[in-house]
Short mmCIF file of C-alpha atoms and ligand atoms in Angstrom, two decimals:
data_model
loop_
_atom_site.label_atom_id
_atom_site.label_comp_id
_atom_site.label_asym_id
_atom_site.label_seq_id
_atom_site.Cartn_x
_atom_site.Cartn_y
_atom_site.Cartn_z
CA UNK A 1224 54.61 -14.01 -3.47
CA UNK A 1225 50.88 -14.49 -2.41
CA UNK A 1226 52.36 -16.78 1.09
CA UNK A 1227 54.79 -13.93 1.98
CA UNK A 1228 52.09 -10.99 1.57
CA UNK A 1229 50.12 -13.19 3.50
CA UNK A 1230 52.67 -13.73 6.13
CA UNK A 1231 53.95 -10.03 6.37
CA UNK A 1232 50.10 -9.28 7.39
CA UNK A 1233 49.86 -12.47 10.00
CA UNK A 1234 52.61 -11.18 11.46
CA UNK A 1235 51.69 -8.11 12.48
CA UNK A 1236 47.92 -8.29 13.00
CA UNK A 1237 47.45 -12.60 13.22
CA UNK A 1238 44.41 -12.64 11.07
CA UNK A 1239 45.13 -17.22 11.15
CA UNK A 1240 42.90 -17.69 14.16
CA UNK A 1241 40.22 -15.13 12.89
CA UNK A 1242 39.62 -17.05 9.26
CA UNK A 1243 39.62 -20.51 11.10
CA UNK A 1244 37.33 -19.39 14.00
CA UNK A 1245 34.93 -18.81 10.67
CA UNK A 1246 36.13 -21.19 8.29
CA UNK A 1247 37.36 -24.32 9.49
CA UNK A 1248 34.54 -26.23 11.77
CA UNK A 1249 33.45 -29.97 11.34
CA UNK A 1250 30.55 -30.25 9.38
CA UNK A 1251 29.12 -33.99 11.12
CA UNK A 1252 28.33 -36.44 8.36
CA UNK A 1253 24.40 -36.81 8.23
CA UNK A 1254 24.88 -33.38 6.96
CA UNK A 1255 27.43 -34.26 3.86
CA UNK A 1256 26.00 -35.43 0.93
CA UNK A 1257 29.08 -36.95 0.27
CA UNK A 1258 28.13 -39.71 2.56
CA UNK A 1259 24.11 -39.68 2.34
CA UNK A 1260 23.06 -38.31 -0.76
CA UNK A 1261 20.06 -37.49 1.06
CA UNK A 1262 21.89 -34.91 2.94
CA UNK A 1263 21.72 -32.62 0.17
CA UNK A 1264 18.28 -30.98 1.59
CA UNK A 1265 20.75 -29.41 4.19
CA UNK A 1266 22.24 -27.26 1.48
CA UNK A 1267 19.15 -24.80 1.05
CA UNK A 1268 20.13 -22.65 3.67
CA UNK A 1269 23.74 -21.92 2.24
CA UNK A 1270 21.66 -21.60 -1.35
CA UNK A 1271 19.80 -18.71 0.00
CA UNK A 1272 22.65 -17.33 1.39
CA UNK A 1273 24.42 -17.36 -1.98
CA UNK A 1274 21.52 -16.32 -4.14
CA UNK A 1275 21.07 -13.10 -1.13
CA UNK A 1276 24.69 -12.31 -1.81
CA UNK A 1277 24.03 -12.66 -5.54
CA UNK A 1278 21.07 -10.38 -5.41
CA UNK A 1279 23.15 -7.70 -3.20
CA UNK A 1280 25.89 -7.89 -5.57
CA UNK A 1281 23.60 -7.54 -8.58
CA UNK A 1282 21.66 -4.35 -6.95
CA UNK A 1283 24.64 -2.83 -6.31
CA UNK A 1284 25.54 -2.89 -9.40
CA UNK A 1285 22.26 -1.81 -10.69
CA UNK A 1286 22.07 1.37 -8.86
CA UNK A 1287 24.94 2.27 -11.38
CA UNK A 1288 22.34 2.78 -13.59
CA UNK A 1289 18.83 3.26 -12.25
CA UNK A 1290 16.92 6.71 -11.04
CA UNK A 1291 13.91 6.63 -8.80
CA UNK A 1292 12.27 9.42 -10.08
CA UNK A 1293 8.76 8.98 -12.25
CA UNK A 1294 10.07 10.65 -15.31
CA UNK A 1295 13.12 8.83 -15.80
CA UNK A 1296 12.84 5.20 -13.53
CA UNK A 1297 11.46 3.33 -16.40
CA UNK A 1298 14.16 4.64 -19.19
CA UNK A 1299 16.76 4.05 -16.77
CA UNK A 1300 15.70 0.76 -16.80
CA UNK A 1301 15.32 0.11 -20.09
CA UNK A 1302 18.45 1.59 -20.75
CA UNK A 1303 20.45 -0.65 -18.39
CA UNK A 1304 18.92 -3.72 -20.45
CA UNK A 1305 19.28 -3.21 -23.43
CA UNK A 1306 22.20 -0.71 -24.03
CA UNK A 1307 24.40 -1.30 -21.48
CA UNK A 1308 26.61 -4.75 -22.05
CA UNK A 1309 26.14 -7.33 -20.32
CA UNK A 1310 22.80 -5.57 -18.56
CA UNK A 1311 20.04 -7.95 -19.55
CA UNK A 1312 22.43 -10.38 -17.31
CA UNK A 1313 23.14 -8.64 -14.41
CA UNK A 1314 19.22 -7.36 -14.24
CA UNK A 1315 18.57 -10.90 -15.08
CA UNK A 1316 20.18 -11.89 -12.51
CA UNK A 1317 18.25 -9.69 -9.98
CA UNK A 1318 15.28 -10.24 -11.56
CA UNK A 1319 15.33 -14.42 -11.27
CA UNK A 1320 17.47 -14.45 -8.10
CA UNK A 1321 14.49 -12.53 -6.34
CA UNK A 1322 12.63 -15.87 -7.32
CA UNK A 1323 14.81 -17.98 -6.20
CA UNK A 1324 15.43 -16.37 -2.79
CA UNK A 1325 11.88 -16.94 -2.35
CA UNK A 1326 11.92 -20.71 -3.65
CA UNK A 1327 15.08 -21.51 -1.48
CA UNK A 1328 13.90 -20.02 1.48
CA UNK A 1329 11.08 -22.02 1.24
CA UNK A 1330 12.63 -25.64 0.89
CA UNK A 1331 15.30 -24.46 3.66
CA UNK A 1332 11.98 -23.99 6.18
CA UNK A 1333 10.45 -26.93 4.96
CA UNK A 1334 13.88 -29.21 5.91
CA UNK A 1335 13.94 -27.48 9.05
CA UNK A 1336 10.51 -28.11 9.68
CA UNK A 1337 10.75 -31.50 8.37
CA UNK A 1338 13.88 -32.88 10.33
CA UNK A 1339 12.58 -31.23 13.79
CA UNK A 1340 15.32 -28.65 13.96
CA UNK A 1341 13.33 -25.35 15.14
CA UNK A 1342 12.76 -27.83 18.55
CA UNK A 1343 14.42 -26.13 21.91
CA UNK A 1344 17.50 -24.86 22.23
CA UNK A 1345 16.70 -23.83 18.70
CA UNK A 1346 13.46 -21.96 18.93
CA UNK A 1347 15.00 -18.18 18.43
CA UNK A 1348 16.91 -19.14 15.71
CA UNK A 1349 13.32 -20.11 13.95
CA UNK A 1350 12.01 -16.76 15.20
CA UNK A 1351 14.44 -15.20 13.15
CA UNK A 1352 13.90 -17.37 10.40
CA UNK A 1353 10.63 -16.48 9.98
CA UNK A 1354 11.31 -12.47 10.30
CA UNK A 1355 14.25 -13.33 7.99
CA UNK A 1356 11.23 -14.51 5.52
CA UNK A 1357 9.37 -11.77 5.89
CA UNK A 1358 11.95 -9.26 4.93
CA UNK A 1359 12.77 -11.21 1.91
CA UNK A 1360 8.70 -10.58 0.99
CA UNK A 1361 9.11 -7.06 1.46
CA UNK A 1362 12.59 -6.84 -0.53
CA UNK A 1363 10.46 -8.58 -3.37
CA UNK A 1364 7.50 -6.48 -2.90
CA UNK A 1365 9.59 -2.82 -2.70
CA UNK A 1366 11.39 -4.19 -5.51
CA UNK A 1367 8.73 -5.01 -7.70
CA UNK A 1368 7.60 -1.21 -8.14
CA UNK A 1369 10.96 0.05 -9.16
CA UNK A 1370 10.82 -1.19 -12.53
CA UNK A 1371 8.06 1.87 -13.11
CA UNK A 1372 5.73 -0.28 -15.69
CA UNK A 1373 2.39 -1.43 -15.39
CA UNK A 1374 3.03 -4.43 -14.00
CA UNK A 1375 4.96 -3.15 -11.43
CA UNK A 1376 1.75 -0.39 -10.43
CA UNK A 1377 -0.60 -2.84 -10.43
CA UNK A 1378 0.98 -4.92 -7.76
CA UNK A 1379 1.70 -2.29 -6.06
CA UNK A 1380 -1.63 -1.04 -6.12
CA UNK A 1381 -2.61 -4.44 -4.76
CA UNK A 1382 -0.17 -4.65 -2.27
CA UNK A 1383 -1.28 -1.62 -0.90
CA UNK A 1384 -4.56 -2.52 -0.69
CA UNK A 1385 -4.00 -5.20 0.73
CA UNK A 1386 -2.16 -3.44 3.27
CA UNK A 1387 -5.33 -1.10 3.91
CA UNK A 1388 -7.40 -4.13 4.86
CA UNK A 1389 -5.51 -4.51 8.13
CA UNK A 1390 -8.45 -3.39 10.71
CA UNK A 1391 -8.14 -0.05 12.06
CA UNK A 1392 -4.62 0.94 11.28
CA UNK A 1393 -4.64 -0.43 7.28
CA UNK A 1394 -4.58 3.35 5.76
CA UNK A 1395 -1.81 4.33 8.09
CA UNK A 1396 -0.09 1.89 7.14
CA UNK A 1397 -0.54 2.15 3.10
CA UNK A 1398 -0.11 5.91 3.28
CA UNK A 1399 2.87 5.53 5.23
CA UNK A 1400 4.25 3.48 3.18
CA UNK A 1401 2.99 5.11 -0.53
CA UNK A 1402 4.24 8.48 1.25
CA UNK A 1403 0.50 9.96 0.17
CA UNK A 1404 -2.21 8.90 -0.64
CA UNK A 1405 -1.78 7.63 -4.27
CA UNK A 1406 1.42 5.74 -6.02
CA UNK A 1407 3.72 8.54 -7.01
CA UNK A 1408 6.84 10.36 -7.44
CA UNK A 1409 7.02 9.43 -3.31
CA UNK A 1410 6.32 6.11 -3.66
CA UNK A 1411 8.49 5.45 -5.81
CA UNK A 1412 11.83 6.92 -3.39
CA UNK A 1413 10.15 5.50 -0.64
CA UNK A 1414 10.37 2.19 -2.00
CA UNK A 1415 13.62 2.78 -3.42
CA UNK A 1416 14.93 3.70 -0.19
CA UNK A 1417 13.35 0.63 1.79
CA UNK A 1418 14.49 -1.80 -0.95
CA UNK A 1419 17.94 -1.00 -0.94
CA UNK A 1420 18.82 0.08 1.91
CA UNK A 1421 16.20 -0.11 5.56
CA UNK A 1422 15.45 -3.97 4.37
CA UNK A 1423 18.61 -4.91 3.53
CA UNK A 1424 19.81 -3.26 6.67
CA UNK A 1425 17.52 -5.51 8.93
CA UNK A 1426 18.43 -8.63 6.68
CA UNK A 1427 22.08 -8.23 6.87
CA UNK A 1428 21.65 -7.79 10.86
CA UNK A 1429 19.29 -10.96 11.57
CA UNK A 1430 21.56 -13.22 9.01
CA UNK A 1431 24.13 -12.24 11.12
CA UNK A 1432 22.02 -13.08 14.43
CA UNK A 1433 20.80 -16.43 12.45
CA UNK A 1434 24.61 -17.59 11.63
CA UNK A 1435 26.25 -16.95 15.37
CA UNK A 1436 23.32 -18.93 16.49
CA UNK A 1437 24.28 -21.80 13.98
CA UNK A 1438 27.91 -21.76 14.94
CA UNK A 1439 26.64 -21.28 18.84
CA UNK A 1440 24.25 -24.33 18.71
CA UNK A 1441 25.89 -26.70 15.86
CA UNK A 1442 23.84 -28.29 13.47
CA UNK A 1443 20.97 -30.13 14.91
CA UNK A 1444 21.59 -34.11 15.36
CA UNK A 1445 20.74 -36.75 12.91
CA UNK A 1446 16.85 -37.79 12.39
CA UNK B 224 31.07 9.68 54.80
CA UNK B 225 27.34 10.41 55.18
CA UNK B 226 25.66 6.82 55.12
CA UNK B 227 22.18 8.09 54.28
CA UNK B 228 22.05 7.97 50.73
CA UNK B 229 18.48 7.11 48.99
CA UNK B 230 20.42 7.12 45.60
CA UNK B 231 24.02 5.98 45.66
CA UNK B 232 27.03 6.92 43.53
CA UNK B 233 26.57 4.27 41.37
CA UNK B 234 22.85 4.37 41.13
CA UNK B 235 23.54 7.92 39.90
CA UNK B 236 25.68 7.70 37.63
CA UNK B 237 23.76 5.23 35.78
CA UNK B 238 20.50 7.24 35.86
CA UNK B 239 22.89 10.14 34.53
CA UNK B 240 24.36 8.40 31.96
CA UNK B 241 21.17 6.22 30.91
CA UNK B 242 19.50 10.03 30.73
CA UNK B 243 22.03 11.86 28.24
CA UNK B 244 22.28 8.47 26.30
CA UNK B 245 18.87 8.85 25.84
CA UNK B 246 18.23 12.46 25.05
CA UNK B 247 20.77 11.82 22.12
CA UNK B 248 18.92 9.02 21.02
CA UNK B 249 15.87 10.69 20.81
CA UNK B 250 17.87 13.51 19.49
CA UNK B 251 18.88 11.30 16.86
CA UNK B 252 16.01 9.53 16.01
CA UNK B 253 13.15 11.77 16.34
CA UNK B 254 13.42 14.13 13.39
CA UNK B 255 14.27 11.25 10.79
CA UNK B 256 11.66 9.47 12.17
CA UNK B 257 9.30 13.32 11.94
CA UNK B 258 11.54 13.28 8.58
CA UNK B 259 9.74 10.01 7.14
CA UNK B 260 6.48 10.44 8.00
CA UNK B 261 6.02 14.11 6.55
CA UNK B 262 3.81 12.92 3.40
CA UNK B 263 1.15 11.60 6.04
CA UNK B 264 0.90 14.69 7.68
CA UNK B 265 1.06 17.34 5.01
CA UNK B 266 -2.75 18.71 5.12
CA UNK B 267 -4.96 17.46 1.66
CA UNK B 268 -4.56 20.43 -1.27
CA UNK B 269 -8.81 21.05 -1.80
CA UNK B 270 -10.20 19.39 -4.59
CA UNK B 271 -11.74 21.44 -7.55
CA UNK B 272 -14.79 20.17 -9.77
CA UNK B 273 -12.85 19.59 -13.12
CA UNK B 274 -15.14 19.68 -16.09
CA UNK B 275 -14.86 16.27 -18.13
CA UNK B 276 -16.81 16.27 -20.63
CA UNK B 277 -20.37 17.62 -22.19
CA UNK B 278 -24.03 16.28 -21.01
CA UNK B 279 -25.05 15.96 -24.56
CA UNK B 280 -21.77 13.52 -25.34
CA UNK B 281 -23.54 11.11 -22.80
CA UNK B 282 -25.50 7.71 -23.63
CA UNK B 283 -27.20 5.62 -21.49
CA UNK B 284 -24.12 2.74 -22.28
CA UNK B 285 -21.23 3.58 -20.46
CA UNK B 286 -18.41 5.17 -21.80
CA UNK B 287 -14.90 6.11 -21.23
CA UNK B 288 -14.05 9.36 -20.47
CA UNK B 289 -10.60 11.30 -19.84
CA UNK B 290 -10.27 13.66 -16.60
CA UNK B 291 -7.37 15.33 -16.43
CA UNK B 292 -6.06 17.05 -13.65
CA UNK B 293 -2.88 18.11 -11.90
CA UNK B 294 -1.75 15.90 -8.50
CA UNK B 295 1.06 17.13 -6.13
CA UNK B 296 3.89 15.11 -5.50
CA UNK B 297 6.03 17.25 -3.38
CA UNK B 298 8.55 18.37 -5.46
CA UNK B 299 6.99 17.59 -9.18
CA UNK B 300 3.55 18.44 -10.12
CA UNK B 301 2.03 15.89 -12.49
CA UNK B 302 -0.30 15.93 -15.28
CA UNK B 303 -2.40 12.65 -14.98
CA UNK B 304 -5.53 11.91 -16.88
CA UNK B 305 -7.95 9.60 -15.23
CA UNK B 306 -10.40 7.15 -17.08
CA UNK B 307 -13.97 7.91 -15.86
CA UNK B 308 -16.81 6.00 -16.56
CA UNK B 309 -20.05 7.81 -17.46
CA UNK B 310 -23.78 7.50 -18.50
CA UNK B 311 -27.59 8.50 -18.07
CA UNK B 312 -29.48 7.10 -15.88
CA UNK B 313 -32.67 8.90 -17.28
CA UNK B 314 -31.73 12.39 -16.83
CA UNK B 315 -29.50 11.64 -13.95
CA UNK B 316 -25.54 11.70 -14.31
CA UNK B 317 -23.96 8.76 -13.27
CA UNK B 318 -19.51 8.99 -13.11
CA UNK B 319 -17.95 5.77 -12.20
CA UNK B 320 -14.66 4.89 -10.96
CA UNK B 321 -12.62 2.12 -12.77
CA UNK B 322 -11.13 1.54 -9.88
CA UNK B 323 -11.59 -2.08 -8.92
CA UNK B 324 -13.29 -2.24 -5.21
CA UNK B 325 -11.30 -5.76 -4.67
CA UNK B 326 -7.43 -5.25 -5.28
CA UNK B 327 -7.45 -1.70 -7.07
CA UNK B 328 -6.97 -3.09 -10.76
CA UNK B 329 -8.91 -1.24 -13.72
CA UNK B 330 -12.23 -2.01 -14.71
CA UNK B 331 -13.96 -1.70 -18.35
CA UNK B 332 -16.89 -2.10 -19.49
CA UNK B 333 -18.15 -4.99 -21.68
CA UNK B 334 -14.73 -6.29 -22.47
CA UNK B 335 -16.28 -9.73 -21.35
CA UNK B 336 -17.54 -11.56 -23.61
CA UNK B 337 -19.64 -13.95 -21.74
CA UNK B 338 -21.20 -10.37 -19.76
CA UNK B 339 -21.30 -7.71 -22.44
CA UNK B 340 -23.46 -5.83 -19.93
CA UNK B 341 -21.71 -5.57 -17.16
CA UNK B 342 -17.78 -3.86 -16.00
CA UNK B 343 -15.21 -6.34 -16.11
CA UNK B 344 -12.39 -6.61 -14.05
CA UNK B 345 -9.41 -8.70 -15.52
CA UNK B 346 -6.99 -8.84 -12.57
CA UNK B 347 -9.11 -11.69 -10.45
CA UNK B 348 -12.27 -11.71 -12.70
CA UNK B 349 -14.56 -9.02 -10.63
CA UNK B 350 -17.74 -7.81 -11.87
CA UNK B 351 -20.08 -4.93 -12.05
CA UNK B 352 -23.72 -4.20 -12.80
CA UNK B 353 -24.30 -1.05 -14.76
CA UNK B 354 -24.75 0.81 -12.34
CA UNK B 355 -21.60 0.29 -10.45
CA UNK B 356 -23.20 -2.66 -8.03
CA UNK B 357 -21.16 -5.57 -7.57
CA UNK B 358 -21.74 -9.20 -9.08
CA UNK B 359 -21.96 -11.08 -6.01
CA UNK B 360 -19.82 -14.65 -6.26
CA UNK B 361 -17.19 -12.46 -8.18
CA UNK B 362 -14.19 -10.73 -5.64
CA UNK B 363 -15.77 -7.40 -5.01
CA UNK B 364 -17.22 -6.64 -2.32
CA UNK B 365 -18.41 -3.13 -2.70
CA UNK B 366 -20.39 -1.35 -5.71
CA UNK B 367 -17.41 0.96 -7.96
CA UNK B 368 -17.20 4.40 -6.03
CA UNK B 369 -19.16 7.28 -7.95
CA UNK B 370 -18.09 10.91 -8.61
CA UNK B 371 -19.64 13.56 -6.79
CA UNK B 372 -20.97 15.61 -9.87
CA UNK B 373 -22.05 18.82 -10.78
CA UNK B 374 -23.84 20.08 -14.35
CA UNK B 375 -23.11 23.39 -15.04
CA UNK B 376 -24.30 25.21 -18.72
CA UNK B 377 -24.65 21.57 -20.07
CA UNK B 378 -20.70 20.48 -19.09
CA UNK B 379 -20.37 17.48 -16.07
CA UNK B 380 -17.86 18.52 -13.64
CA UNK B 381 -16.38 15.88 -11.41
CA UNK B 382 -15.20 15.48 -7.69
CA UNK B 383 -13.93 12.22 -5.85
CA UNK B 384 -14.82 9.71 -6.04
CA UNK B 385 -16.51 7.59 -2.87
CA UNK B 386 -17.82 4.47 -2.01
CA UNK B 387 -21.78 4.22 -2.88
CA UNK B 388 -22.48 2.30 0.50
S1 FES C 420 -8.66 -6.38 -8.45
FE1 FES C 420 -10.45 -6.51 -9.64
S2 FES C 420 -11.09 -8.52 -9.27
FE2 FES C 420 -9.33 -8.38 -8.01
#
């Protein structure tokens, strides 16, 4: 039933060659664990990947639920936890995935940087590694306010001042991003709107950038 | 065919094209972008003195008081009450933010044990002298900001605060 659906749709539009060009590429054996068990440090990059497409699942699913407005933000939060089933999982799993982007993207730099692999031709793909790093910051930073709760103004509040310190163009910056002058109602939608969608915009784009280049390039040789 | 052409068809065309392209762009882009950055550029509402609390309620130990006044955010106007903290300083007035001058965390005062005389800051451990000055070796690196004040039939009425350097 499934092979004939699947063949009535090959037919007319040949999706075969599309799925293999993704899908179906040799992966060379100092990368395969199965061989070196060693070769598991080159698994950190997929891990990110799947804990980003965890995190983008989960949010979407959270927005179900959550207001960014002052009044309501924290009750819509606390209602998603506790009343709705199955939400102190799927908030949970925002909540320790945003961690463990952060974690993963770390060990994947530090293989990279260990094993030699940002070296020419692969210098741009390291460029966008790095700005790929830096919008996972700011997704965990705009995402840490939404929560409405003292924690969650206090770091801000931090964050922003840490933002001001920048010479010269600091309260530009904070007030550009708190929308005013103090952490408010604005703030709040602001860094709503960055977190879920300007950030994830740019993140979606460069992983994109950072996987042709992997398929482009191949998998840097063995050490 | 006239040979004399200082911009040719081509040349044209893409200057044409490259122009419109780029007048819709900027079409496009320039009022979200004027959009996004409206809070920056919406003018400060004044500031009125708001009367906190009365001269005679005053020690010379610092205490907390509430100020409570109404802040604009756009579309919702909010009630928030502000801790202040105030004392004597002889006959002079002294208002204190509790706004930490290293990360922005909230200070109090004596809730350290080991300084029972001084603001305490429990975010990264900053501290303050009475009168607002900064303990140097803690993160600080400015005094607390003071009130502007003003004492008017024995009642202190408050400003903004700003930095005492
Ligand atoms: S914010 Fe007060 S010591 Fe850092």
């Amino acid at each position: 039933m499934l092979q004939r659906i699947y063949d009535w749709i090959d037919d007319r539009i040949d999706v075969t060659p599309l799925w293999r060009d993704v899908a179906d590429h040799e992966v060379p054996e100092h990368v395969n664990p199965g061989y070196h068990f060693s070769a598991f440090v080159y698994c950190f990059g997929g891990l990110t990947f799947f804990t980003v497409v965890i995190q983008i699942l989960s949010g979407m699913f959270l927005t179900m639920y959550y207001v960014p407005d002052i009044v309501n933000a924290h009750a819509s939060v606390e209602y998603l936890q506790t009343d709705v089933a199955f939400g102190m999982i799927v908030r949970g799993m925002h909540h320790w995935g945003a961690s463990v982007v952060i974690v993963m993207v770390f060990l994947h730099t530090l293989r990279v940087f260990f094993t030699g692999s940002y070296k020419k031709p692969r210098e741009i793909n390291w460029v966008v590694g790095v700005l790929l790093f830096f919008i996972i910051l700011g997704l965990g930073f705009t995402g840490y306010l939404l929560p409405w709760d003292m924690k969650a103004y206090f770091a801000t509040q931090v964050g922003l001042e840490i933002a001001e310190s920048v010479p010269v163009v600091g309260d530009l910056i904070s007030n550009l991003l708190a929308g005013g002058e103090f952490i408010g109602a604005q703030t709040l939608t602001r860094f709503f709107a960055i977190h879920v969608f300007f950030l994830p915009g740019a993140l979606l784009g460069l992983i994109a950038i950072h996987f042709i280049m992997i398929r482009k390039q191949g998998i840097s040789g063995p050490l | 065919m006239e040979k004399n052409h200082n911009v040719s068809r081509r040349q044209f065309l893409t200057y044409a094209l490259l122009g419109t392209g780029g007048f819709m762009a900027a079409g496009l882009i320039m009022p979200m972008v004027r959009f996004g950055v409206d809070p920056i550029l919406q003018a400060d509402a004044e500031e009125d003195m708001i009367d906190v609390a009365g001269v005679d309620e005053l020690t010379d130990v610092p205490q907390a008081f509430d100020m409570e006044y109404e802040q604009d955010h756009g579309w919702h106007v909010e009630q928030v009450t502000e801790t202040v903290w105030m004392f004597l300083d002889g006959e002079e007035v002294v208002a204190l933010s509790p706004t930490c001058t290293h990360l922005g965390c909230t200070v109090s005062w004596g809730t350290d044990a080991d300084n029972p005389e001084q603001f305490f800051c429990p975010c990264h451990f900053g501290r303050f002298e009475r009168d607002g000055t900064n303990v140097p070796g803690t993160p600080p690196t400015e005094p607390l900001h003071r009130y502007d004040h003003d004492v008017r039939d024995g009642r202190v009425l408050l400003g903004n605060p700003s930095p005492q350097v």
